[in-house]
Amino acid sequence: MTTPKKLFIKTYGCQMNVYDSERMAEALGGQGYVETSEAGEADMILLNTCHIREKAAEKVYSELGRMKALKVEKPDLKIGVAGCVAQAEGAEIMRRQPAVDLVVGPQSYHRLPEMEAKARAGEKALDTDFPEEDKFERLKSRPKAARGPSAFLTVQEGCDKFCAFCVVPYTRGAEVSRPAARVLDEARDLVERGVREITLLGQNVNAYHGAGPDGSDYTLAKLIWDLDKVDGLERIRFTTSHPNDMTDDLIAAHGECEKLMPYLHLPVQSGSDRVLKRMNRSHKAESYLRLIERIRAARPDILLSGDFIVGFPEETEADFQATLDLIEEVKYGQAYSFKYSTRPGTPAAERAQVDADAADERLQRLQLLITTQQRMIQDAMVGRTTRVLFEKPGRLDGQMVGKSEHLHAVHVADPSLQRGDLRRVQIIGSGTNSLQGALLD
Ligand code: 5AD
Ligand code: SF4
């Protein structure tokens, strides 16, 4: 028997990259690769990269500089760059770092096996096309390995919104939705392999409009109701959503579908209408707030999460204050906030930038407010009952960590607990980043 080749994948950025890395590992599994967590052992290193902010993109080059040194010890080592930096920079990556053998954009992952063979033969392999064929169909996993209790499943990719700051429409391309039947097949397959919770992924997941079983356009809500009927699947989540695509049927599903968890990531980016307009967000602060009211009317205990950008070009102190006011009003259980980062090729890159120190100071103020809100919402869980899906052992002996319905991490010490258990838990304490609980039955 030949010894398997070893593959080391490092994943940056969003959850879709996590999903894509799993698919790439499976695709290369067919070429005799097994995954390793040690870069030093690898025959092939893949960096699955993120281009959303400058820092994320630059990290790739410093990491490549380090990886290059491994080639001295192991001349057969192949180094590949995948993901959004690969898509955005293409052949430039090989020019800047000649140790790179392979560059593959997110729409071409199904072509990895041929590209790997080309790289093994000593040629450079580059593919940043947007091909017609269905990459997901060609990336189907075989053999079918067992999975953990929670999995991602991409249902939609790309974005047609063109927010003025964002590279996603360029790196991931136009919005494409997978047919519902394919999504359902993949979900059933995941459940057979041990999965109990599925998070549906898309850059604009609530704009999902894949073909339904009869060929007509489906909505995300219809897809969720079909998934609701999959036996053995206990929980459904989805991310990331755009406020303008929160359709009535999706809002209603939050109140009516028991498997749909009470958590919604709904980025608003800014609370100032002037900034929102310049961001090309095509919604106002007030319309967002009214939308949140409707969602809360359907599901009063829903936990809201958001994304914020501070220091967007020409943002004034008054604009920033409007963002703080919006946060005060919504009360987020979770939020991600970023200092605006200039992305080449996007409309906002041409505009007057906000002073870096002012932006830093605003980010700190915003994060302080968010952290306070998060902590209050988390602390308010103490005494409540929730169901926890246990995912992995905790740091202490006999302890397991899982996720509550509201996506809080919950630690429970009980030697009977197994990975994949879904149990009723009473929340008994709240720490910096997680809750403590006790089993109820
Ligand atoms: N600068 C800072 N943050 C950005 N995001 C997207 N583009 C940029 C940028 N140029 C943030 C947005 C988005 C999240 C995924 O990343 O808040 O919702
Ligand atoms: Fe980027 Fe806006 Fe599309 Fe989200 S909706 S991916 S922020 S362009």
Short mmCIF file of C-alpha atoms and ligand atoms in Angstrom, two decimals:
data_model
loop_
_atom_site.label_atom_id
_atom_site.label_comp_id
_atom_site.label_asym_id
_atom_site.label_seq_id
_atom_site.Cartn_x
_atom_site.Cartn_y
_atom_site.Cartn_z
CA MET A 1 0.00 0.00 0.00
CA THR A 2 1.29 3.47 -0.81
CA THR A 3 1.42 5.87 2.11
CA PRO A 4 -1.17 8.61 1.74
CA LYS A 5 -0.02 12.10 0.93
CA LYS A 6 -0.72 14.70 3.56
CA LEU A 7 -2.75 17.86 3.12
CA PHE A 8 -2.61 20.88 5.41
CA ILE A 9 -5.35 23.47 4.94
CA LYS A 10 -5.40 26.80 6.72
CA THR A 11 -8.72 28.61 6.55
CA TYR A 12 -9.19 32.36 6.91
CA GLY A 13 -12.33 34.47 6.93
CA CYS A 14 -15.97 33.47 6.81
CA GLN A 15 -17.92 30.28 7.39
CA MET A 16 -18.25 29.71 3.67
CA ASN A 17 -14.49 29.27 3.56
CA VAL A 18 -14.80 26.64 6.31
CA TYR A 19 -17.35 24.79 4.19
CA ASP A 20 -15.20 25.18 1.06
CA SER A 21 -12.11 23.85 2.87
CA GLU A 22 -14.04 20.70 3.79
CA ARG A 23 -15.11 20.26 0.14
CA MET A 24 -11.52 20.79 -1.07
CA ALA A 25 -10.17 18.25 1.43
CA GLU A 26 -12.75 15.77 0.14
CA ALA A 27 -11.89 16.51 -3.49
CA LEU A 28 -8.20 15.92 -2.81
CA GLY A 29 -9.10 12.84 -0.73
CA GLY A 30 -9.85 11.23 -4.09
CA GLN A 31 -6.22 11.94 -5.06
CA GLY A 32 -4.95 9.99 -2.05
CA TYR A 33 -4.59 12.89 0.40
CA VAL A 34 -5.42 12.73 4.10
CA GLU A 35 -5.58 15.88 6.23
CA THR A 36 -2.91 16.77 8.77
CA SER A 37 -2.86 19.54 11.36
CA GLU A 38 0.92 19.93 11.02
CA ALA A 39 2.14 22.11 8.15
CA GLY A 40 5.61 20.58 8.57
CA GLU A 41 4.29 17.10 7.67
CA ALA A 42 2.38 18.17 4.60
CA ASP A 43 2.94 17.26 0.94
CA MET A 44 0.49 19.96 -0.02
CA ILE A 45 -0.39 23.18 1.78
CA LEU A 46 -3.52 25.10 0.86
CA LEU A 47 -4.29 28.55 2.22
CA ASN A 48 -8.01 29.28 1.87
CA THR A 49 -7.92 33.05 1.96
CA CYS A 50 -10.11 36.09 2.68
CA HIS A 51 -10.03 39.40 0.82
CA ILE A 52 -12.69 41.30 2.75
CA ARG A 53 -10.29 43.66 4.54
CA GLU A 54 -6.70 44.65 3.82
CA LYS A 55 -5.33 42.97 6.94
CA ALA A 56 -6.85 39.62 6.00
CA ALA A 57 -5.37 39.78 2.50
CA GLU A 58 -1.90 40.81 3.69
CA LYS A 59 -1.76 37.96 6.22
CA VAL A 60 -1.65 35.56 3.28
CA TYR A 61 1.64 36.91 2.01
CA SER A 62 3.37 36.75 5.38
CA GLU A 63 2.08 33.18 5.84
CA LEU A 64 3.35 32.24 2.36
CA GLY A 65 6.76 33.63 3.30
CA ARG A 66 6.86 31.23 6.26
CA MET A 67 5.53 28.26 4.27
CA LYS A 68 8.17 28.79 1.59
CA ALA A 69 10.89 27.86 4.10
CA LEU A 70 9.34 24.37 4.40
CA LYS A 71 10.17 23.76 0.74
CA VAL A 72 13.88 23.82 1.57
CA GLU A 73 13.48 20.65 3.69
CA LYS A 74 10.90 19.12 1.38
CA PRO A 75 11.35 20.13 -2.26
CA ASP A 76 8.28 18.08 -3.30
CA LEU A 77 5.98 20.18 -1.14
CA LYS A 78 3.31 21.97 -3.18
CA ILE A 79 1.81 25.26 -2.00
CA GLY A 80 -1.60 26.42 -3.14
CA VAL A 81 -3.69 29.55 -2.57
CA ALA A 82 -7.48 29.26 -2.71
CA GLY A 83 -10.34 31.58 -1.75
CA CYS A 84 -11.02 35.24 -2.37
CA VAL A 85 -7.41 36.50 -2.50
CA ALA A 86 -6.78 33.86 -5.19
CA GLN A 87 -9.81 35.15 -7.10
CA ALA A 88 -8.89 38.82 -6.71
CA GLU A 89 -5.15 38.61 -7.36
CA GLY A 90 -4.74 35.51 -9.55
CA ALA A 91 -1.33 35.20 -11.22
CA GLU A 92 -0.05 38.20 -9.24
CA ILE A 93 0.26 35.85 -6.24
CA MET A 94 2.76 33.66 -8.09
CA ARG A 95 4.69 36.75 -9.17
CA ARG A 96 4.85 38.09 -5.63
CA GLN A 97 5.63 34.69 -4.10
CA PRO A 98 7.22 32.30 -6.64
CA ALA A 99 7.03 29.38 -4.17
CA VAL A 100 3.29 29.18 -4.91
CA ASP A 101 2.45 26.28 -7.25
CA LEU A 102 -1.31 26.56 -7.49
CA VAL A 103 -3.89 29.37 -7.40
CA VAL A 104 -7.57 28.44 -7.44
CA GLY A 105 -10.61 30.72 -7.18
CA PRO A 106 -13.76 29.70 -5.23
CA GLN A 107 -15.72 28.78 -8.36
CA SER A 108 -13.13 26.29 -9.60
CA TYR A 109 -12.59 23.99 -6.58
CA HIS A 110 -14.01 20.98 -8.45
CA ARG A 111 -11.04 21.30 -10.80
CA LEU A 112 -8.53 20.88 -7.96
CA PRO A 113 -7.66 17.24 -8.71
CA GLU A 114 -6.46 18.11 -12.24
CA MET A 115 -4.70 21.19 -10.91
CA GLU A 116 -2.93 19.13 -8.25
CA ALA A 117 -1.70 16.71 -10.92
CA LYS A 118 -0.39 19.62 -12.97
CA ALA A 119 1.43 21.06 -9.95
CA ARG A 120 2.91 17.60 -9.17
CA ALA A 121 4.23 17.50 -12.74
CA GLY A 122 6.15 20.69 -11.95
CA GLU A 123 3.90 23.18 -13.75
CA LYS A 124 2.16 26.20 -12.27
CA ALA A 125 -1.62 25.71 -12.06
CA LEU A 126 -3.96 28.75 -12.16
CA ASP A 127 -7.76 28.81 -12.41
CA THR A 128 -9.90 31.81 -11.50
CA ASP A 129 -12.73 31.17 -13.99
CA PHE A 130 -16.44 31.38 -13.28
CA PRO A 131 -17.33 28.10 -15.04
CA GLU A 132 -20.83 27.08 -16.11
CA GLU A 133 -20.79 23.59 -14.59
CA ASP A 134 -22.23 22.90 -11.11
CA LYS A 135 -19.17 22.76 -8.88
CA PHE A 136 -21.18 21.42 -5.93
CA GLU A 137 -22.31 18.37 -7.89
CA ARG A 138 -18.72 17.65 -8.81
CA LEU A 139 -17.49 18.16 -5.28
CA LYS A 140 -19.70 15.44 -3.81
CA SER A 141 -17.90 13.64 -1.08
CA ARG A 142 -16.82 10.03 -1.38
CA PRO A 143 -16.14 8.14 0.75
CA LYS A 144 -18.68 9.42 3.25
CA ALA A 145 -16.83 10.18 6.47
CA ALA A 146 -18.62 10.58 9.82
CA ARG A 147 -19.31 14.18 10.79
CA GLY A 148 -19.65 16.21 13.96
CA PRO A 149 -23.12 17.26 15.17
CA SER A 150 -23.13 20.68 13.47
CA ALA A 151 -22.39 21.40 9.81
CA PHE A 152 -22.43 24.21 7.26
CA LEU A 153 -24.20 23.82 3.96
CA THR A 154 -23.81 26.39 1.18
CA VAL A 155 -27.13 27.08 -0.57
CA GLN A 156 -26.35 30.40 -2.21
CA GLU A 157 -23.20 32.09 -3.29
CA GLY A 158 -22.26 35.54 -4.54
CA CYS A 159 -23.85 38.94 -4.22
CA ASP A 160 -25.64 41.41 -6.53
CA LYS A 161 -25.93 44.20 -3.97
CA PHE A 162 -22.64 46.03 -4.57
CA CYS A 163 -22.28 47.83 -1.26
CA ALA A 164 -19.70 50.54 -1.99
CA PHE A 165 -17.08 49.10 0.41
CA CYS A 166 -17.31 45.41 -0.41
CA VAL A 167 -15.25 43.07 -2.60
CA VAL A 168 -17.64 40.12 -2.39
CA PRO A 169 -19.54 40.83 -5.64
CA TYR A 170 -16.17 40.76 -7.42
CA THR A 171 -14.56 37.78 -5.68
CA ARG A 172 -17.58 35.50 -5.31
CA GLY A 173 -19.44 36.73 -8.39
CA ALA A 174 -23.16 37.17 -9.05
CA GLU A 175 -25.84 35.59 -6.84
CA VAL A 176 -26.34 31.91 -7.63
CA SER A 177 -28.68 29.58 -5.71
CA ARG A 178 -28.47 25.79 -5.66
CA PRO A 179 -31.61 23.84 -6.57
CA ALA A 180 -33.64 22.86 -3.48
CA ALA A 181 -33.48 19.14 -4.33
CA ARG A 182 -29.67 19.21 -4.23
CA VAL A 183 -29.65 21.05 -0.92
CA LEU A 184 -32.10 18.53 0.55
CA ASP A 185 -30.00 15.59 -0.70
CA GLU A 186 -26.91 17.05 0.89
CA ALA A 187 -28.79 17.71 4.14
CA ARG A 188 -30.07 14.10 4.31
CA ASP A 189 -26.57 12.86 3.61
CA LEU A 190 -25.16 15.01 6.43
CA VAL A 191 -27.83 13.71 8.84
CA GLU A 192 -26.94 10.10 7.95
CA ARG A 193 -23.37 10.95 8.88
CA GLY A 194 -24.29 12.24 12.34
CA VAL A 195 -25.21 15.88 11.77
CA ARG A 196 -28.11 17.28 13.84
CA GLU A 197 -27.77 21.00 13.14
CA ILE A 198 -27.29 22.63 9.74
CA THR A 199 -26.37 26.25 9.11
CA LEU A 200 -27.39 27.27 5.61
CA LEU A 201 -24.75 29.55 4.12
CA GLY A 202 -24.80 32.28 1.53
CA GLN A 203 -23.30 35.76 1.17
CA ASN A 204 -26.93 36.81 0.78
CA VAL A 205 -28.59 33.68 2.00
CA ASN A 206 -32.06 35.19 2.39
CA ALA A 207 -31.98 36.20 -1.30
CA TYR A 208 -32.03 32.44 -2.00
CA HIS A 209 -34.11 31.72 -5.09
CA GLY A 210 -33.09 28.22 -6.15
CA ALA A 211 -35.32 26.01 -8.26
CA GLY A 212 -37.99 24.25 -6.19
CA PRO A 213 -39.03 20.63 -6.74
CA ASP A 214 -41.43 21.69 -9.55
CA GLY A 215 -38.86 23.98 -11.15
CA SER A 216 -40.43 27.22 -9.89
CA ASP A 217 -38.42 29.75 -7.87
CA TYR A 218 -38.14 28.77 -4.20
CA THR A 219 -37.60 31.12 -1.28
CA LEU A 220 -35.33 30.49 1.68
CA ALA A 221 -38.43 30.04 3.86
CA LYS A 222 -39.76 27.27 1.58
CA LEU A 223 -36.36 25.57 1.70
CA ILE A 224 -36.38 25.79 5.51
CA TRP A 225 -39.86 24.21 5.67
CA ASP A 226 -38.66 21.32 3.47
CA LEU A 227 -35.62 20.85 5.72
CA ASP A 228 -37.95 20.91 8.71
CA LYS A 229 -39.36 17.59 7.43
CA VAL A 230 -35.96 15.86 7.33
CA ASP A 231 -36.03 13.25 10.12
CA GLY A 232 -33.03 13.41 12.42
CA LEU A 233 -32.28 17.04 11.58
CA GLU A 234 -33.00 18.94 14.79
CA ARG A 235 -31.86 22.49 14.16
CA ILE A 236 -31.70 24.92 11.26
CA ARG A 237 -29.82 28.22 11.11
CA PHE A 238 -28.87 30.51 8.24
CA THR A 239 -26.36 33.29 7.64
CA THR A 240 -25.69 36.00 6.31
CA SER A 241 -28.81 37.99 5.51
CA HIS A 242 -29.55 41.37 3.97
CA PRO A 243 -32.36 43.50 5.48
CA ASN A 244 -33.98 44.04 2.07
CA ASP A 245 -34.42 40.29 1.55
CA MET A 246 -36.23 39.56 4.84
CA THR A 247 -39.43 38.35 3.16
CA ASP A 248 -42.74 37.91 5.03
CA ASP A 249 -42.58 34.10 4.76
CA LEU A 250 -39.09 34.08 6.31
CA ILE A 251 -40.17 36.32 9.19
CA ALA A 252 -43.20 34.08 9.73
CA ALA A 253 -40.99 30.96 9.72
CA HIS A 254 -39.11 32.40 12.68
CA GLY A 255 -42.33 32.28 14.65
CA GLU A 256 -43.68 28.98 13.33
CA CYS A 257 -40.84 26.60 12.48
CA GLU A 258 -39.65 24.89 15.64
CA LYS A 259 -36.40 23.67 14.13
CA LEU A 260 -35.44 27.20 13.06
CA MET A 261 -33.31 28.58 15.89
CA PRO A 262 -34.06 31.98 17.49
CA TYR A 263 -30.94 33.73 16.20
CA LEU A 264 -30.62 36.11 13.27
CA HIS A 265 -27.52 37.75 11.85
CA LEU A 266 -28.82 40.85 10.11
CA PRO A 267 -26.05 43.37 9.33
CA VAL A 268 -27.00 47.06 9.06
CA GLN A 269 -23.41 48.47 8.83
CA SER A 270 -24.36 52.01 9.97
CA GLY A 271 -27.17 53.86 11.71
CA SER A 272 -26.82 57.04 9.62
CA ASP A 273 -29.01 57.40 6.53
CA ARG A 274 -26.40 59.66 4.93
CA VAL A 275 -23.75 56.94 5.32
CA LEU A 276 -26.13 54.14 4.34
CA LYS A 277 -26.90 55.99 1.12
CA ARG A 278 -23.21 56.42 0.34
CA MET A 279 -22.67 52.76 1.16
CA ASN A 280 -25.32 51.92 -1.47
CA ARG A 281 -27.22 49.90 1.14
CA SER A 282 -30.67 50.77 -0.30
CA HIS A 283 -32.34 50.79 3.12
CA LYS A 284 -32.62 53.37 5.88
CA ALA A 285 -31.99 53.12 9.60
CA GLU A 286 -35.69 53.54 10.33
CA SER A 287 -36.75 50.80 7.88
CA TYR A 288 -34.23 48.48 9.54
CA LEU A 289 -35.65 49.26 12.99
CA ARG A 290 -39.23 48.64 11.80
CA LEU A 291 -38.07 45.35 10.27
CA ILE A 292 -36.54 44.30 13.59
CA GLU A 293 -39.89 45.10 15.26
CA ARG A 294 -41.71 42.77 12.85
CA ILE A 295 -39.16 39.99 13.40
CA ARG A 296 -39.47 40.36 17.17
CA ALA A 297 -43.25 40.30 16.90
CA ALA A 298 -42.94 36.90 15.17
CA ARG A 299 -40.30 35.55 17.58
CA PRO A 300 -40.03 37.70 20.72
CA ASP A 301 -36.96 35.95 22.17
CA ILE A 302 -34.88 36.08 18.96
CA LEU A 303 -31.24 37.01 19.50
CA LEU A 304 -30.02 39.58 16.99
CA SER A 305 -26.55 39.85 15.62
CA GLY A 306 -25.07 42.46 13.29
CA ASP A 307 -22.07 43.84 11.43
CA PHE A 308 -20.87 47.43 11.68
CA ILE A 309 -18.32 49.47 9.80
CA VAL A 310 -16.90 52.59 11.44
CA GLY A 311 -14.88 55.26 9.68
CA PHE A 312 -16.54 54.79 6.31
CA PRO A 313 -15.35 57.64 3.99
CA GLU A 314 -16.77 61.01 5.11
CA GLU A 315 -18.42 59.55 8.24
CA THR A 316 -18.85 62.42 10.72
CA GLU A 317 -19.12 62.27 14.50
CA ALA A 318 -22.90 62.83 14.11
CA ASP A 319 -23.15 59.90 11.67
CA PHE A 320 -21.28 57.72 14.12
CA GLN A 321 -23.55 58.84 16.96
CA ALA A 322 -26.53 57.70 14.84
CA THR A 323 -24.95 54.23 14.70
CA LEU A 324 -24.58 54.17 18.49
CA ASP A 325 -28.23 55.26 18.81
CA LEU A 326 -29.37 52.44 16.55
CA ILE A 327 -27.37 49.91 18.57
CA GLU A 328 -28.92 51.28 21.78
CA GLU A 329 -32.35 50.75 20.30
CA VAL A 330 -31.86 47.26 18.84
CA LYS A 331 -29.83 45.66 21.65
CA TYR A 332 -27.63 43.09 19.98
CA GLY A 333 -26.76 39.76 21.54
CA GLN A 334 -23.78 39.48 19.23
CA ALA A 335 -22.03 41.86 16.82
CA TYR A 336 -19.00 42.14 14.61
CA SER A 337 -17.49 45.57 14.08
CA PHE A 338 -14.75 46.68 11.76
CA LYS A 339 -12.79 49.76 10.93
CA TYR A 340 -13.39 50.62 7.28
CA SER A 341 -10.67 49.14 5.11
CA THR A 342 -10.04 50.48 1.60
CA ARG A 343 -10.52 47.76 -1.00
CA PRO A 344 -9.04 48.40 -4.43
CA GLY A 345 -11.64 48.37 -7.21
CA THR A 346 -14.62 49.24 -4.96
CA PRO A 347 -16.41 52.62 -5.36
CA ALA A 348 -15.65 53.81 -1.81
CA ALA A 349 -11.91 53.42 -2.36
CA GLU A 350 -11.92 56.67 -4.37
CA ARG A 351 -13.45 58.78 -1.58
CA ALA A 352 -12.00 60.95 1.19
CA GLN A 353 -10.89 58.71 4.06
CA VAL A 354 -11.66 59.38 7.72
CA ASP A 355 -8.68 60.11 9.96
CA ALA A 356 -7.29 56.77 11.21
CA ASP A 357 -7.13 57.84 14.88
CA ALA A 358 -10.72 59.07 14.81
CA ALA A 359 -11.81 55.74 13.29
CA ASP A 360 -9.88 53.79 15.95
CA GLU A 361 -11.48 55.80 18.70
CA ARG A 362 -14.99 55.26 17.26
CA LEU A 363 -14.38 51.53 16.94
CA GLN A 364 -13.42 51.36 20.62
CA ARG A 365 -16.53 53.24 21.70
CA LEU A 366 -18.77 51.08 19.56
CA GLN A 367 -17.18 47.86 20.80
CA LEU A 368 -17.59 48.94 24.42
CA LEU A 369 -21.30 49.50 23.86
CA ILE A 370 -21.72 46.19 22.05
CA THR A 371 -19.80 44.23 24.69
CA THR A 372 -21.99 45.71 27.42
CA GLN A 373 -25.17 44.75 25.53
CA GLN A 374 -23.92 41.27 24.74
CA ARG A 375 -23.03 40.66 28.34
CA MET A 376 -26.42 41.89 29.58
CA ILE A 377 -28.27 39.63 27.16
CA GLN A 378 -26.03 36.69 28.03
CA ASP A 379 -26.42 37.27 31.79
CA ALA A 380 -30.20 37.41 31.38
CA MET A 381 -30.10 33.75 30.27
CA VAL A 382 -29.24 32.69 33.84
CA GLY A 383 -32.17 30.79 35.34
CA ARG A 384 -33.67 30.01 31.92
CA THR A 385 -34.04 26.62 30.32
CA THR A 386 -32.65 25.94 26.86
CA ARG A 387 -31.64 22.97 24.74
CA VAL A 388 -27.92 22.51 24.15
CA LEU A 389 -26.31 20.59 21.30
CA PHE A 390 -23.04 19.27 22.70
CA GLU A 391 -20.11 19.53 20.32
CA LYS A 392 -16.81 18.90 22.10
CA PRO A 393 -15.12 18.29 25.45
CA GLY A 394 -14.53 21.38 27.59
CA ARG A 395 -11.24 22.26 29.26
CA LEU A 396 -12.18 20.71 32.59
CA ASP A 397 -12.48 16.96 33.19
CA GLY A 398 -15.94 15.52 32.47
CA GLN A 399 -17.09 18.80 30.94
CA MET A 400 -18.71 19.24 27.51
CA VAL A 401 -19.33 22.42 25.54
CA GLY A 402 -22.27 22.96 23.25
CA LYS A 403 -24.42 25.65 21.73
CA SER A 404 -27.70 26.90 23.13
CA GLU A 405 -30.66 27.72 20.90
CA HIS A 406 -29.44 31.34 20.93
CA LEU A 407 -25.95 30.23 19.90
CA HIS A 408 -24.33 30.90 23.26
CA ALA A 409 -21.54 28.51 24.19
CA VAL A 410 -22.67 26.49 27.24
CA HIS A 411 -20.40 24.42 29.52
CA VAL A 412 -21.92 21.50 31.41
CA ALA A 413 -20.01 19.14 33.71
CA ASP A 414 -21.62 15.72 33.51
CA PRO A 415 -19.76 12.48 32.77
CA SER A 416 -22.78 11.00 30.95
CA LEU A 417 -22.64 13.60 28.17
CA GLN A 418 -21.63 12.53 24.69
CA ARG A 419 -20.74 14.54 21.61
CA GLY A 420 -23.92 15.05 19.57
CA ASP A 421 -26.29 14.91 22.56
CA LEU A 422 -29.12 17.44 22.46
CA ARG A 423 -30.26 17.95 26.05
CA ARG A 424 -32.42 20.24 28.15
CA VAL A 425 -30.22 22.44 30.29
CA GLN A 426 -30.83 25.00 33.00
CA ILE A 427 -28.46 27.95 32.77
CA ILE A 428 -26.80 28.45 36.16
CA GLY A 429 -24.01 30.95 35.46
CA SER A 430 -22.61 33.45 32.99
CA GLY A 431 -18.89 34.03 32.34
CA THR A 432 -16.90 36.24 29.96
CA ASN A 433 -17.63 34.32 26.78
CA SER A 434 -19.85 31.44 27.79
CA LEU A 435 -22.62 30.19 30.03
CA GLN A 436 -22.59 27.36 32.56
CA GLY A 437 -25.48 24.96 32.72
CA ALA A 438 -26.82 21.86 34.46
CA LEU A 439 -28.67 18.97 32.81
CA LEU A 440 -32.39 18.91 33.54
CA ASP A 441 -33.29 15.35 32.57
N1 5AD B 1 -13.96 47.36 5.41
C1 5AD B 1 -14.40 46.99 6.65
N2 5AD B 1 -15.34 46.06 6.82
C2 5AD B 1 -15.87 45.47 5.73
N3 5AD B 1 -16.83 44.53 5.60
C3 5AD B 1 -16.99 44.28 4.28
N4 5AD B 1 -16.18 45.05 3.56
C4 5AD B 1 -15.47 45.81 4.43
C5 5AD B 1 -14.47 46.81 4.29
N5 5AD B 1 -14.04 47.21 3.10
C6 5AD B 1 -17.56 43.96 6.73
C7 5AD B 1 -19.06 44.23 6.62
C8 5AD B 1 -19.61 42.88 6.25
C9 5AD B 1 -18.64 41.95 6.94
C10 5AD B 1 -18.63 40.56 6.43
O1 5AD B 1 -17.39 42.56 6.74
O2 5AD B 1 -19.52 44.62 7.90
O3 5AD B 1 -20.93 42.69 6.69
FE1 SF4 B 2 -20.80 42.75 0.53
FE2 SF4 B 2 -23.05 44.24 0.70
FE3 SF4 B 2 -23.05 41.93 -0.73
FE4 SF4 B 2 -22.91 41.85 1.96
S1 SF4 B 2 -24.62 42.66 0.74
S2 SF4 B 2 -21.63 40.67 0.49
S3 SF4 B 2 -21.67 43.66 2.43
S4 SF4 B 2 -21.86 43.78 -1.20
#
